[in-house]
Tab-separated table of C-alpha atoms in Angstrom:
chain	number	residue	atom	x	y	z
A	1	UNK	CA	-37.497	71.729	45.571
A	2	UNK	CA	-36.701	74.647	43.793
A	3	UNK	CA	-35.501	77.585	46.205
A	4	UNK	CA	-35.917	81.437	44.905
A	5	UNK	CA	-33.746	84.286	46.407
A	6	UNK	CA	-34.787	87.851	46.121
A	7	UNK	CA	-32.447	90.789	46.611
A	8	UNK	CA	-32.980	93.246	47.826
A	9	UNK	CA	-35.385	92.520	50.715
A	10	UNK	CA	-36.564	95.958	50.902
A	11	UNK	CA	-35.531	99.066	48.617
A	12	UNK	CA	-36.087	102.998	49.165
A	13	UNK	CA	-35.874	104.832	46.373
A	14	UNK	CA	-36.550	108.489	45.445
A	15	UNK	CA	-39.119	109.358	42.340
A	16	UNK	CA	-37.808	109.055	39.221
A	17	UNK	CA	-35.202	107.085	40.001
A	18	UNK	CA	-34.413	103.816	38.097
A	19	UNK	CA	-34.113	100.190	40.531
A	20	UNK	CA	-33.578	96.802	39.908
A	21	UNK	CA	-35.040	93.545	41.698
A	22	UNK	CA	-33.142	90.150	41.601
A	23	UNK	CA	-33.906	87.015	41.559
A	24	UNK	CA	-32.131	84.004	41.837
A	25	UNK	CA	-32.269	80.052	42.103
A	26	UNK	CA	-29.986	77.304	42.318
A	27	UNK	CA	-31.692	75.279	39.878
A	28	UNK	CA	-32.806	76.115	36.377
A	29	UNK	CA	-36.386	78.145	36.195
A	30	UNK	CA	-39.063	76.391	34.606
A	31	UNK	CA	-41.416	79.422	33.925
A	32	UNK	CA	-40.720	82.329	35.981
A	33	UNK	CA	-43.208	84.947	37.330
A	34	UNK	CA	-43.362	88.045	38.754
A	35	UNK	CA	-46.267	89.817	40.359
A	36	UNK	CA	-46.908	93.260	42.487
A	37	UNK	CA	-48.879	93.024	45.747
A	38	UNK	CA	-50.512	95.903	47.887
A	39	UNK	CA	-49.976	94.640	51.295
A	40	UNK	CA	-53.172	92.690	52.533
A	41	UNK	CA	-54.219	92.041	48.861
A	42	UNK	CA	-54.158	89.634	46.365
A	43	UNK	CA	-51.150	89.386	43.774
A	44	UNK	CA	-51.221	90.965	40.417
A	45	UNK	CA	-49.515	89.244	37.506
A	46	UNK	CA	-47.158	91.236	36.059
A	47	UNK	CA	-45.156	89.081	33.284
A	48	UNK	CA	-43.770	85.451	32.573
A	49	UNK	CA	-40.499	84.395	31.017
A	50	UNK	CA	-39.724	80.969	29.818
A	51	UNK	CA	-37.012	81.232	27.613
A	52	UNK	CA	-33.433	81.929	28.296
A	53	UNK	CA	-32.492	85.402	27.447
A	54	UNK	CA	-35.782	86.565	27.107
A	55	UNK	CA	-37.033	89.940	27.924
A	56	UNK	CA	-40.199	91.693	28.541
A	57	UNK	CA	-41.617	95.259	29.018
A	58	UNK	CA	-44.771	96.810	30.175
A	59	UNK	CA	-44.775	100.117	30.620
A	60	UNK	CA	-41.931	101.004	32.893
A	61	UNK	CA	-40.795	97.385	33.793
A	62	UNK	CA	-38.941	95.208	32.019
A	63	UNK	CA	-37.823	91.568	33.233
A	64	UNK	CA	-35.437	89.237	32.097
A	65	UNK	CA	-34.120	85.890	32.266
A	66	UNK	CA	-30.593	85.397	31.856
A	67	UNK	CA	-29.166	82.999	29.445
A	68	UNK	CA	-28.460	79.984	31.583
A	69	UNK	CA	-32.459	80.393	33.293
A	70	UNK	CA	-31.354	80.800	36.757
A	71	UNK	CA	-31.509	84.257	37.255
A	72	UNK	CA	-33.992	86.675	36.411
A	73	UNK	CA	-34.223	90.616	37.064
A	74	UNK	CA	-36.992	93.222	37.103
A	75	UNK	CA	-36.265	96.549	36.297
A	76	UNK	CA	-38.392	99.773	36.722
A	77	UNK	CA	-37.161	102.698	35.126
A	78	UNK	CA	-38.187	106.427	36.459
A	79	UNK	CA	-40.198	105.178	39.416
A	80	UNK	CA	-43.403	106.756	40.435
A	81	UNK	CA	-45.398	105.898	43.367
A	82	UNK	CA	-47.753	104.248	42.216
A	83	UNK	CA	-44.623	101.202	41.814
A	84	UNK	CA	-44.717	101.357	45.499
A	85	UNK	CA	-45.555	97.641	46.995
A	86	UNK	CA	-43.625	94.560	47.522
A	87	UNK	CA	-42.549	92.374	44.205
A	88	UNK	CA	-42.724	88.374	44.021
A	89	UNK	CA	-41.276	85.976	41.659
A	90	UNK	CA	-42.093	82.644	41.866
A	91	UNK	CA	-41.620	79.775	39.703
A	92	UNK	CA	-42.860	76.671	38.350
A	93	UNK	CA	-41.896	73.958	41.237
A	94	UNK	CA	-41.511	71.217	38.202
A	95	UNK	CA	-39.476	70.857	35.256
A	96	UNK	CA	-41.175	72.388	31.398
A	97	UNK	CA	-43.228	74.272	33.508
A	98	UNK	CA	-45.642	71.557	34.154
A	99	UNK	CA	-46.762	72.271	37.440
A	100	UNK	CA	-49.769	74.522	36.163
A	101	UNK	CA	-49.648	76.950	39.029
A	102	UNK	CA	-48.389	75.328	41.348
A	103	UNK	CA	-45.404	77.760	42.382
A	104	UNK	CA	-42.735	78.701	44.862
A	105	UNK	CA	-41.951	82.289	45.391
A	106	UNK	CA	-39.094	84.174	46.397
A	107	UNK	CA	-39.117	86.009	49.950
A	108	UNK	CA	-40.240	89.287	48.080
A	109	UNK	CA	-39.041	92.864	47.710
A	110	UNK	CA	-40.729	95.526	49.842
A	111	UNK	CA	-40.520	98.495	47.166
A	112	UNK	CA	-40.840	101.868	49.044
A	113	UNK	CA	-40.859	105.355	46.616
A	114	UNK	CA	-40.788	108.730	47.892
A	115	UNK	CA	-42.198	111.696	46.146
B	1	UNK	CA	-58.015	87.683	32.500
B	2	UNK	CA	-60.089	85.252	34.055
B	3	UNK	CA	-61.087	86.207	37.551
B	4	UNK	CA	-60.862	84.431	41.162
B	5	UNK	CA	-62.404	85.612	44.116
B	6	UNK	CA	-62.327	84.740	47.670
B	7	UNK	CA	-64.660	84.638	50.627
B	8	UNK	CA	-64.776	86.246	53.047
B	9	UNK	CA	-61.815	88.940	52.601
B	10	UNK	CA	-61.221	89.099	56.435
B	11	UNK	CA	-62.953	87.050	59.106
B	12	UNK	CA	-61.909	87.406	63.125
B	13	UNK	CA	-62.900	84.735	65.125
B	14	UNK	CA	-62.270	82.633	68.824
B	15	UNK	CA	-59.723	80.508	69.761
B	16	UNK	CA	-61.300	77.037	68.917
B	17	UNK	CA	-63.637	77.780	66.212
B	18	UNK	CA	-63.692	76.899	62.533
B	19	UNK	CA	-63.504	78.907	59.908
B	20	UNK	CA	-64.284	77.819	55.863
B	21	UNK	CA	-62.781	80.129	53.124
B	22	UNK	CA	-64.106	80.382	49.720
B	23	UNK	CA	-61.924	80.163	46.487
B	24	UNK	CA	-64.150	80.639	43.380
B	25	UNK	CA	-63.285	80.639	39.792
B	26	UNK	CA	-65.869	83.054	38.342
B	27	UNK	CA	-65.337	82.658	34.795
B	28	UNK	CA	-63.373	79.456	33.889
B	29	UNK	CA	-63.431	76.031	35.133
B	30	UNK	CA	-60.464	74.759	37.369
B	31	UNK	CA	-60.003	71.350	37.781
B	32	UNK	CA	-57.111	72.452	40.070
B	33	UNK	CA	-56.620	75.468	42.954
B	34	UNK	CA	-53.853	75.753	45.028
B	35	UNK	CA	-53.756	77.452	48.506
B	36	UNK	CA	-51.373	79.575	49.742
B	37	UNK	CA	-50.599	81.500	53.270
B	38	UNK	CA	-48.565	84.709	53.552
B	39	UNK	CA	-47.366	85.410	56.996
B	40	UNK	CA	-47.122	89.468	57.216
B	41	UNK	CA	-43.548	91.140	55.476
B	42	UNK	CA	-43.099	86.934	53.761
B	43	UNK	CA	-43.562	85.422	51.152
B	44	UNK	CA	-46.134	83.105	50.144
B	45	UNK	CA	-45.876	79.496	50.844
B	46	UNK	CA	-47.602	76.400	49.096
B	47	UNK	CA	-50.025	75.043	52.045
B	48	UNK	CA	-51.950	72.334	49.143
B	49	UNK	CA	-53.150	71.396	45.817
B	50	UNK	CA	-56.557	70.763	45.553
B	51	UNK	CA	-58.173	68.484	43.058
B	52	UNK	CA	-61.410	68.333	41.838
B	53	UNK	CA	-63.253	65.544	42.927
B	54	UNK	CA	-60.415	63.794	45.151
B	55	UNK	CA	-58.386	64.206	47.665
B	56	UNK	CA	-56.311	67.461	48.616
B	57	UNK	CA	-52.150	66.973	48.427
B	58	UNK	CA	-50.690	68.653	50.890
B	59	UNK	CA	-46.932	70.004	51.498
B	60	UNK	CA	-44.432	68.774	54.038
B	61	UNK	CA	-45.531	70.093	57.163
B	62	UNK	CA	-49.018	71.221	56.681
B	63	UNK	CA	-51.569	69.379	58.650
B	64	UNK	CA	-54.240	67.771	56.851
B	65	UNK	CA	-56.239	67.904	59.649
B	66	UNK	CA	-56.144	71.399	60.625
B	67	UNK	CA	-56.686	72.724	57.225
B	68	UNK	CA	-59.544	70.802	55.282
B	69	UNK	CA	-60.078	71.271	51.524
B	70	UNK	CA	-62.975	71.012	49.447
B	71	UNK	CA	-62.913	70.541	46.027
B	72	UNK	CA	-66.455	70.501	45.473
B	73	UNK	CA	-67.182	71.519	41.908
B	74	UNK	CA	-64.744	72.903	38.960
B	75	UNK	CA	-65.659	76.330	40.152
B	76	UNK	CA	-64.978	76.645	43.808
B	77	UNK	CA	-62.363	74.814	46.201
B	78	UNK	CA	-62.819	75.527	50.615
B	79	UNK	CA	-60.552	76.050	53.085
B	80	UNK	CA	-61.339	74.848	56.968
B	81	UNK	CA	-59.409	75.456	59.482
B	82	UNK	CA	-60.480	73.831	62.247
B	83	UNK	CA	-60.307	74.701	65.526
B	84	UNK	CA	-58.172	77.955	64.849
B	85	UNK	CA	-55.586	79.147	67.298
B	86	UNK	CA	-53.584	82.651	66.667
B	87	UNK	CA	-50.786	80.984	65.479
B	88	UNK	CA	-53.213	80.108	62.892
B	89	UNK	CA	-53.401	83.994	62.356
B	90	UNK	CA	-52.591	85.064	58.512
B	91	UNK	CA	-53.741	86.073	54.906
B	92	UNK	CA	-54.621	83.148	52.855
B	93	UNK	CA	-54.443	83.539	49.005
B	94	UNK	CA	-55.650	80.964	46.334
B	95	UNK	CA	-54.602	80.743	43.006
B	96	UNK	CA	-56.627	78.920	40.296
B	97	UNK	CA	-55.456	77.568	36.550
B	98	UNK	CA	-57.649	78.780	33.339
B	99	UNK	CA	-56.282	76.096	30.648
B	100	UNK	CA	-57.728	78.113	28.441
B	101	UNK	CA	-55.521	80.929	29.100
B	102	UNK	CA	-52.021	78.748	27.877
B	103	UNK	CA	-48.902	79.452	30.182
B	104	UNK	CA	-50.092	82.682	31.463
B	105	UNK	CA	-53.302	81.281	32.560
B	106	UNK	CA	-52.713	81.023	36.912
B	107	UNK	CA	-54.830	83.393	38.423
B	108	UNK	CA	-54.818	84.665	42.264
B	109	UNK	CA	-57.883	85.348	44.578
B	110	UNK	CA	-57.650	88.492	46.316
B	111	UNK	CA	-57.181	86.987	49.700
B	112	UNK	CA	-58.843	86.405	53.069
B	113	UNK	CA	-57.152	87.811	56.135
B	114	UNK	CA	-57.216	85.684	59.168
B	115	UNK	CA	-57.488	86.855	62.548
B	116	UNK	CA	-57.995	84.304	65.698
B	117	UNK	CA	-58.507	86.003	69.530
């Protein structure tokens, strides 16, 4: 089964400043997601990436995949705290991303920012 | 995007008793919902797959038994679990697939918070 590791666990950061999630599997990601979730809420979707290499923004984030599809970071530039909240990826558990929803996530990233 | 809800968003109950969570589809039709259950500070894991109209798969190590699924219609799937102990304690989040809605199309309930006494 595929396995997702997140780094870091948890990350303090001051406003403004810019961070970086990872995450990272042994096998090659089939469809990779990440979503934002207030504790004790549902999650929101915040992009996909199939291809290798590919790269996304909204607004202040940006994720990408790298080449090879087993590694894929999300970066927030000029935090605010609104970005405050923990981060998931998860990915599609089979192969061409034919599992249709059917994911496993990473451990998540507890994302704390300070005014 | 299409939406998913879930009911009820937080239900205490006894040691003992059952309890059924609702996983609706309000605007699309989803022949498949999955259930997941996020222990606080974890992640989320994959409890089951449930199918419309037959039988619920579940993942190594969930008990069939002790959590029931429902697949009733294409709009709503149910959670049981029966005779709840606080182990059993925990937020449980579906997630629901709009085909309509290509590779982007997997949508999550807001979640139900489980306490058991």
């Amino acid at each position: 089964s595929q396995e997702l590791e997140q780094s870091p666990q948890s990350l303090i950061v001051q406003e403004g400043k810019n961070l970086t999630i990872n995450c990272t599997s042994s096998k090659t990601l089939y469809g990779l997601y990440w979503y934002k979730q207030k504790y004790g809420e549902g999650l929101i979707f915040l992009m996909m990436l199939q291809k290798g290499g590919e790269e996304k923004s909204h607004e202040k984030i940006t994720a990408k995949l790298d080449e090879k599809k087993q590694q894929s970071s999300l970066h927030i530039t000029a935090s605010q705290p609104s970005h405050a909240g923990i981060y998931l990826c998860g990915a599609d558990v089979n192969a061409g991303g034919t599992s249709y929803g059917k994911l496993t996530f990473g451990q998540g990233t507890i994302l704390t920012v300070h005014p | 995007g299409a939406v998913v809800s879930q009911h009820p968003s937080r239900v205490i109950c006894k040691s003992g008793t059952s309890v059924k969570i609702e996983c609706r589809s309000l605007d699309f039709q989803a022949t498949t919902m999955f259930w997941y259950r996020q222990f606080p500070k974890k992640s989320l894991m994959l409890m089951a797959t449930s199918n419309e109209g037959s039988k619920a798969t579940y993942e190594q190590g969930v008990e069939k038994d002790k959590f029931l699924i429902n697949h009733a219609s294409l709009t709503l799937s149910t959670l049981t679990v029966t005779s709840a102990h606080p182990e059993d304690s925990s937020f449980y989040i579906c997630s629901a697939r709009d085909p309509a809605s290509g590779s982007l199309g997997q949508f999550f309930g807001p979640g139900t918070r489980l306490t058991v006494l």
